[in-house]
Amino acid sequence: AEMAGANGIQYYPKMLVAVPFTPVTGRRILWKQRMYESYTEQEVADMHRAVAMFLRKTAERSNISSVHINFMTEEEATNIGGNL
């Protein structure tokens, strides 16, 4: 945060997705298990991207500097890609 401020980059406020918060990798975009069983991998990926776009637009509209998702799964990170 100090380095960002020293370089004229807004760091706060930021949005944090950490549900549940624990420093262990796990799903952070939460749905019931049957969702993962009922949809194809591509459909799940599309839903992850939709959530990411929602978070990004919410941050932009609320003048929030950034969105952080702590300890997400590799699948979530891959699906979200560059959307945040």
Short mmCIF file of C-alpha atoms in Angstrom, two decimals:
data_model
loop_
_atom_site.label_atom_id
_atom_site.label_comp_id
_atom_site.label_asym_id
_atom_site.label_seq_id
_atom_site.Cartn_x
_atom_site.Cartn_y
_atom_site.Cartn_z
CA ALA A 1 0.00 0.00 0.00
CA GLU A 2 2.83 2.41 0.85
CA MET A 3 4.63 1.69 -2.40
CA ALA A 4 1.46 2.21 -4.42
CA GLY A 5 0.84 5.54 -2.66
CA ALA A 6 4.41 6.66 -3.24
CA ASN A 7 3.90 6.00 -6.95
CA GLY A 8 0.54 7.78 -7.17
CA ILE A 9 -1.44 4.53 -7.44
CA GLN A 10 -4.69 4.25 -5.51
CA TYR A 11 -4.61 1.09 -3.36
CA TYR A 12 -7.53 1.67 -1.00
CA PRO A 13 -10.40 1.09 -0.92
CA LYS A 14 -10.14 -2.42 -2.33
CA MET A 15 -12.64 -5.28 -2.59
CA LEU A 16 -11.71 -8.59 -0.99
CA VAL A 17 -13.39 -11.91 -1.76
CA ALA A 18 -12.37 -14.35 0.96
CA VAL A 19 -15.31 -16.64 1.64
CA PRO A 20 -14.61 -18.42 3.90
CA PHE A 21 -11.45 -16.64 4.97
CA THR A 22 -8.70 -19.12 5.56
CA PRO A 23 -5.13 -19.16 4.21
CA VAL A 24 -5.76 -22.47 2.43
CA THR A 25 -6.58 -22.84 -1.24
CA GLY A 26 -10.24 -23.61 -1.85
CA ARG A 27 -13.31 -22.48 -3.71
CA ARG A 28 -14.05 -18.81 -3.18
CA ILE A 29 -16.88 -18.54 -5.67
CA LEU A 30 -19.38 -20.64 -3.78
CA TRP A 31 -22.28 -22.63 -5.21
CA LYS A 32 -23.94 -25.81 -4.06
CA GLN A 33 -22.06 -28.96 -5.08
CA ARG A 34 -24.85 -30.02 -7.43
CA MET A 35 -24.08 -26.96 -9.58
CA TYR A 36 -20.69 -28.44 -10.37
CA GLU A 37 -22.34 -31.79 -11.08
CA SER A 38 -25.16 -30.38 -13.24
CA TYR A 39 -23.17 -28.11 -15.58
CA THR A 40 -20.36 -28.74 -18.01
CA GLU A 41 -16.86 -27.44 -17.33
CA GLN A 42 -17.43 -24.76 -19.95
CA GLU A 43 -20.65 -23.62 -18.29
CA VAL A 44 -18.92 -23.44 -14.90
CA ALA A 45 -16.11 -21.43 -16.50
CA ASP A 46 -18.67 -19.06 -18.02
CA MET A 47 -20.32 -18.59 -14.62
CA HIS A 48 -16.95 -17.87 -12.99
CA ARG A 49 -16.27 -15.24 -15.65
CA ALA A 50 -19.71 -13.72 -15.09
CA VAL A 51 -19.01 -13.42 -11.35
CA ALA A 52 -15.62 -11.84 -12.09
CA MET A 53 -17.20 -9.31 -14.45
CA PHE A 54 -19.84 -8.48 -11.82
CA LEU A 55 -17.12 -7.89 -9.20
CA ARG A 56 -15.14 -5.72 -11.62
CA LYS A 57 -18.13 -3.59 -12.60
CA THR A 58 -19.18 -3.23 -8.97
CA ALA A 59 -15.67 -2.07 -8.07
CA GLU A 60 -15.58 0.43 -10.94
CA ARG A 61 -19.01 1.87 -10.11
CA SER A 62 -18.10 2.13 -6.42
CA ASN A 63 -14.70 3.75 -7.05
CA ILE A 64 -12.91 0.75 -5.54
CA SER A 65 -9.30 0.49 -6.67
CA SER A 66 -9.07 -3.27 -7.12
CA VAL A 67 -10.60 -6.69 -6.53
CA HIS A 68 -8.70 -9.42 -4.71
CA ILE A 69 -9.71 -13.07 -4.36
CA ASN A 70 -7.53 -14.79 -1.81
CA PHE A 71 -6.48 -18.44 -2.09
CA MET A 72 -8.85 -19.37 -4.93
CA THR A 73 -8.55 -22.69 -6.73
CA GLU A 74 -6.50 -23.04 -9.89
CA GLU A 75 -9.75 -23.76 -11.76
CA GLU A 76 -11.27 -20.45 -10.61
CA ALA A 77 -8.09 -18.54 -11.45
CA THR A 78 -7.91 -20.11 -14.91
CA ASN A 79 -11.58 -19.49 -15.60
CA ILE A 80 -11.45 -15.87 -14.47
CA GLY A 81 -8.28 -15.29 -16.44
CA GLY A 82 -7.81 -11.61 -17.11
CA ASN A 83 -11.34 -10.53 -16.19
CA LEU A 84 -10.27 -8.86 -12.98
#
